[in-house]
PDB file of C-alpha atoms in Angstrom:
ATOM      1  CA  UNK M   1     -41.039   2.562 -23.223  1.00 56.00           C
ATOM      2  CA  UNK M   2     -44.422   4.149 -22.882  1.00 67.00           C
ATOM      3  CA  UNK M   3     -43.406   7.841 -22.493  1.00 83.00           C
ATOM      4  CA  UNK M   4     -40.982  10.364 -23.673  1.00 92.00           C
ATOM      5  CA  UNK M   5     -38.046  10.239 -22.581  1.00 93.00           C
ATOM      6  CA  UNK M   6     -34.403  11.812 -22.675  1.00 94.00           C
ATOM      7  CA  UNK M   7     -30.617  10.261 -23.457  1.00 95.00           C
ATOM      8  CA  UNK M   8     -27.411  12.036 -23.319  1.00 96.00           C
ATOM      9  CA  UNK M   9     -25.623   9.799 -26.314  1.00 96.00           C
ATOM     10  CA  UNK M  10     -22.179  10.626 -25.918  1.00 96.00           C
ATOM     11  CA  UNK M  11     -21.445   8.013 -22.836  1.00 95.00           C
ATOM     12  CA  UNK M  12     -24.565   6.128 -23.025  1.00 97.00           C
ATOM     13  CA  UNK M  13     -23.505   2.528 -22.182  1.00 97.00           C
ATOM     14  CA  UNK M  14     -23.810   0.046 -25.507  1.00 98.00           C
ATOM     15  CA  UNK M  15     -24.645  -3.496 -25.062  1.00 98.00           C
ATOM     16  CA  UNK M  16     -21.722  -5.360 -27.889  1.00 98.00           C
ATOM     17  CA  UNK M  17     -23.693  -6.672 -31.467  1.00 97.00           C
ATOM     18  CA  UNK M  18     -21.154  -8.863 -33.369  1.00 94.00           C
ATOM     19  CA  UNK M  19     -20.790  -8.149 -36.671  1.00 95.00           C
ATOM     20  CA  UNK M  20     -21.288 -11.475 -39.249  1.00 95.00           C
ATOM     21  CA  UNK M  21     -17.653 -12.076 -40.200  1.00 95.00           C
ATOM     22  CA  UNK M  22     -18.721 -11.831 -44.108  1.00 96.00           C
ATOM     23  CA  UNK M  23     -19.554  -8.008 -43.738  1.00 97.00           C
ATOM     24  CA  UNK M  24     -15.813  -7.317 -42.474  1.00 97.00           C
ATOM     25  CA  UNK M  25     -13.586  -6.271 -45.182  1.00 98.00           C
ATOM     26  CA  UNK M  26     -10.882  -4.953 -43.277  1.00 97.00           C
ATOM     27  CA  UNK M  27      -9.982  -4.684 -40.024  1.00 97.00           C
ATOM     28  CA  UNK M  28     -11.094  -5.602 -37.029  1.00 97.00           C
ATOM     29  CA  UNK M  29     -14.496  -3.235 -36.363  1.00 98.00           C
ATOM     30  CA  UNK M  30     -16.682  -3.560 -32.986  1.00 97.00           C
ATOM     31  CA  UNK M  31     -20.209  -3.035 -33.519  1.00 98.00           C
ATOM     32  CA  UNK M  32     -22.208  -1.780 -30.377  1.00 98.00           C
ATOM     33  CA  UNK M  33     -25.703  -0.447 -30.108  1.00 98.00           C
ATOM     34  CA  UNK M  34     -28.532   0.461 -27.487  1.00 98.00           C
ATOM     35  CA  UNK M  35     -32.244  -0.125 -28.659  1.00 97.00           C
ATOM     36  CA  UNK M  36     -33.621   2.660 -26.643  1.00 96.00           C
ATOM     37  CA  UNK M  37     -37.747   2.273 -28.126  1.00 96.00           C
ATOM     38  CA  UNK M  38     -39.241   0.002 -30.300  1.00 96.00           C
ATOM     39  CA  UNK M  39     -42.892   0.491 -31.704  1.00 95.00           C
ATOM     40  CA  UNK M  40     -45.422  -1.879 -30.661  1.00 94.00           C
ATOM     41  CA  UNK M  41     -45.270  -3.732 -34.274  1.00 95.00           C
ATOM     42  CA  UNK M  42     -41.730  -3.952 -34.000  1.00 95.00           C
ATOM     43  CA  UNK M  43     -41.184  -2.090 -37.421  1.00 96.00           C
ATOM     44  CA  UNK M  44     -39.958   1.381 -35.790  1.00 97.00           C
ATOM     45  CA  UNK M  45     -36.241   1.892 -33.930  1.00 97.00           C
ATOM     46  CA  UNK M  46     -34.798   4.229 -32.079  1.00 97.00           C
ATOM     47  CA  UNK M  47     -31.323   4.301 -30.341  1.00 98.00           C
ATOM     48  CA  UNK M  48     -27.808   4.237 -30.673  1.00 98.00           C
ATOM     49  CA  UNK M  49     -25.275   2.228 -32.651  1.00 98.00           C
ATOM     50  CA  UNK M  50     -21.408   2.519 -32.774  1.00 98.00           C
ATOM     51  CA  UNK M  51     -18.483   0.997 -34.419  1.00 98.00           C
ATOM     52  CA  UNK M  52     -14.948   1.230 -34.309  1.00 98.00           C
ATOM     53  CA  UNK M  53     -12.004   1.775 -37.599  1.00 98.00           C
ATOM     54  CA  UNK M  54     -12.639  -0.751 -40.242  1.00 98.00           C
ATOM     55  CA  UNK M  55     -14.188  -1.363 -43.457  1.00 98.00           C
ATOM     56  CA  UNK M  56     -17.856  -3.191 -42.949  1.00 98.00           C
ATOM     57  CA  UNK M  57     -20.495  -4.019 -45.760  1.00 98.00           C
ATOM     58  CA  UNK M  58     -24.036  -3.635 -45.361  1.00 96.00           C
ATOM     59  CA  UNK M  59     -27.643  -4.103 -46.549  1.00 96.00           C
ATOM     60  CA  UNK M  60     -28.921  -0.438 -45.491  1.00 96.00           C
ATOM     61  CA  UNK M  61     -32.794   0.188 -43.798  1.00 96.00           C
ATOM     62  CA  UNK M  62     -34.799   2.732 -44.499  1.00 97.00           C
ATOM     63  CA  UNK M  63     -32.599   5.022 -41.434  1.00 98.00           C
ATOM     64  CA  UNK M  64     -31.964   8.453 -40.481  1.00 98.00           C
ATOM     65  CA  UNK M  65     -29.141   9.092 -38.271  1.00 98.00           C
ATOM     66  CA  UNK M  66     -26.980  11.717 -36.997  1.00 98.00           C
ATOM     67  CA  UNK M  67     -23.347  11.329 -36.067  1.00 98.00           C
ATOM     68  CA  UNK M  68     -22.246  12.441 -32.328  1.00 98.00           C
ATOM     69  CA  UNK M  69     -18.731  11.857 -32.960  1.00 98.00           C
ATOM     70  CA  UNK M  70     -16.393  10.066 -34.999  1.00 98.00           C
ATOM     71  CA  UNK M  71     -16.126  10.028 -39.283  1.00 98.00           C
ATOM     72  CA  UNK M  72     -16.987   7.548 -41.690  1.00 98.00           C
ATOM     73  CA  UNK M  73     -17.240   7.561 -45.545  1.00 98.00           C
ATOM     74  CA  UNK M  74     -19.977   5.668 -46.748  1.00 98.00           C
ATOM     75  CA  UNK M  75     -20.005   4.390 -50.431  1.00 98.00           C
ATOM     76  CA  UNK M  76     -23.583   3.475 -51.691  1.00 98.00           C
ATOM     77  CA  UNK M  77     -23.542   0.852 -54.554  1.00 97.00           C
ATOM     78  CA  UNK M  78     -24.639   2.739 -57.693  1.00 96.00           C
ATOM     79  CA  UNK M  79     -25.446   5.804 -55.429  1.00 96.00           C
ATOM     80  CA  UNK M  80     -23.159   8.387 -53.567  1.00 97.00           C
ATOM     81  CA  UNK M  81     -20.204   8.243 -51.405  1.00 98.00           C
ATOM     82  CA  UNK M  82     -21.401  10.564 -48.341  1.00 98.00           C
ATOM     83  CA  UNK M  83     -18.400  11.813 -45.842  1.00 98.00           C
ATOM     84  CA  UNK M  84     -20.475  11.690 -42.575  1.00 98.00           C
ATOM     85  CA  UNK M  85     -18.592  13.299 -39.150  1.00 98.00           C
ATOM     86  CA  UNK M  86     -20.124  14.881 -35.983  1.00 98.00           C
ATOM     87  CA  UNK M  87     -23.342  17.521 -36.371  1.00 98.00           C
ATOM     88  CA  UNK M  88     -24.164  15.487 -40.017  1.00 98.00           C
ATOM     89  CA  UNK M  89     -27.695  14.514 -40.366  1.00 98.00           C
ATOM     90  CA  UNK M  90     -27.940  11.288 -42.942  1.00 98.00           C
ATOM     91  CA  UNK M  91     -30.676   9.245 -44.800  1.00 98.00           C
ATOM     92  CA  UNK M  92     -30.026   5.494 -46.015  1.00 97.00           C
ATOM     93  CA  UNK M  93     -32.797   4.063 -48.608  1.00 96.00           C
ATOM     94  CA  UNK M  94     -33.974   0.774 -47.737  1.00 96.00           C
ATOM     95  CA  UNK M  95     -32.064  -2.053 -49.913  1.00 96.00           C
ATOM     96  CA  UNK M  96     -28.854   0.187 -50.852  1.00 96.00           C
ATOM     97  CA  UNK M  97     -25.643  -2.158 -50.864  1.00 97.00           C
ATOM     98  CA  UNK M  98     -22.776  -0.299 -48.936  1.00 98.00           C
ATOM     99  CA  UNK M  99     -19.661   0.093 -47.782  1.00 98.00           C
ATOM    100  CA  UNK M 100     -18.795   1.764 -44.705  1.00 98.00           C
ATOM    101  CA  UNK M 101     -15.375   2.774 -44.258  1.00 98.00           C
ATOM    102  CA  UNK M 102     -14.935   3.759 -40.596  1.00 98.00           C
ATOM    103  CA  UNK M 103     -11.532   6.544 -39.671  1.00 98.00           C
ATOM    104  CA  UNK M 104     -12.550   7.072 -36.676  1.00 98.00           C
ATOM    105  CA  UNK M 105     -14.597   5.150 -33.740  1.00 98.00           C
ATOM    106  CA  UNK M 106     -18.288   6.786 -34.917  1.00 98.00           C
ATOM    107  CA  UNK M 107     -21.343   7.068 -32.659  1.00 98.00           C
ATOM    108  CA  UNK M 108     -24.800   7.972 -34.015  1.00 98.00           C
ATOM    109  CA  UNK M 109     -28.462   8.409 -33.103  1.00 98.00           C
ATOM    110  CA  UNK M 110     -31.000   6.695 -35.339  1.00 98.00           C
ATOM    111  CA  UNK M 111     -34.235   6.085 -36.533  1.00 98.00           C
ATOM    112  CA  UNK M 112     -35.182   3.014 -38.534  1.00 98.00           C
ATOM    113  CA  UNK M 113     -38.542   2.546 -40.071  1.00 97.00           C
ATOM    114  CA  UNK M 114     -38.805  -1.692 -41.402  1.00 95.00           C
ATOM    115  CA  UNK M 115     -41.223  -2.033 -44.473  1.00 88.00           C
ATOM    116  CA  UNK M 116     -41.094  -5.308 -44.755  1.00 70.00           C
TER     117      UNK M 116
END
């Protein structure tokens, strides 16, 4: 996309991203997402990502996101455990180990800078 632009989140239509089977630790989470602009390098991302109950791992980016709707508690390996639910504004450092563990079906907005 080459100019600003506007998206109502809460029913934007997600495209489904399968989750790797080795970052499901319980249950039986859906992972769906909408890339909705990319930066010409390919190292900034904007959109929207959901998933339903279940408990996922994951190698965080260097994200911030804000939650339309659902809750999730988030434990970051040798870092904090955030509670995250609709209105909440969050920041994931690049590298942190975590463990997401999803109550209910949560949809966010985000924006991922890649370093690397």
């Amino acid at each position: 996309m080459t100019h600003s632009f506007v998206q109502h989140i809460p029913d934007a239509e997600l495209e489904p991203e399968p989750l790797p089977q080795d970052q499901i630790l319980s249950g039986t989470p859906e992972v769906s997402g909408r890339l909705l602009w990319e930066s010409p390098d390919g190292r900034c991302l904007r959109g929207i990502w959901q998933i339903t109950p279940g408990v996922v791992t994951d190698t965080e980016a260097d994200e911030l996101f804000v939650v339309i709707s659902g809750r999730a508690t988030i434990e970051v390996e040798n870092g904090p455990t955030l509670q995250v639910g609709p209105g909440d504004l969050a920041v994931l450092r690049e590298g942190d180990r975590s463990t997401w563990t999803v109550h209910e079906t949560l949809r966010k907005a985000y924006a991922i800078t890649l370093h690397h």
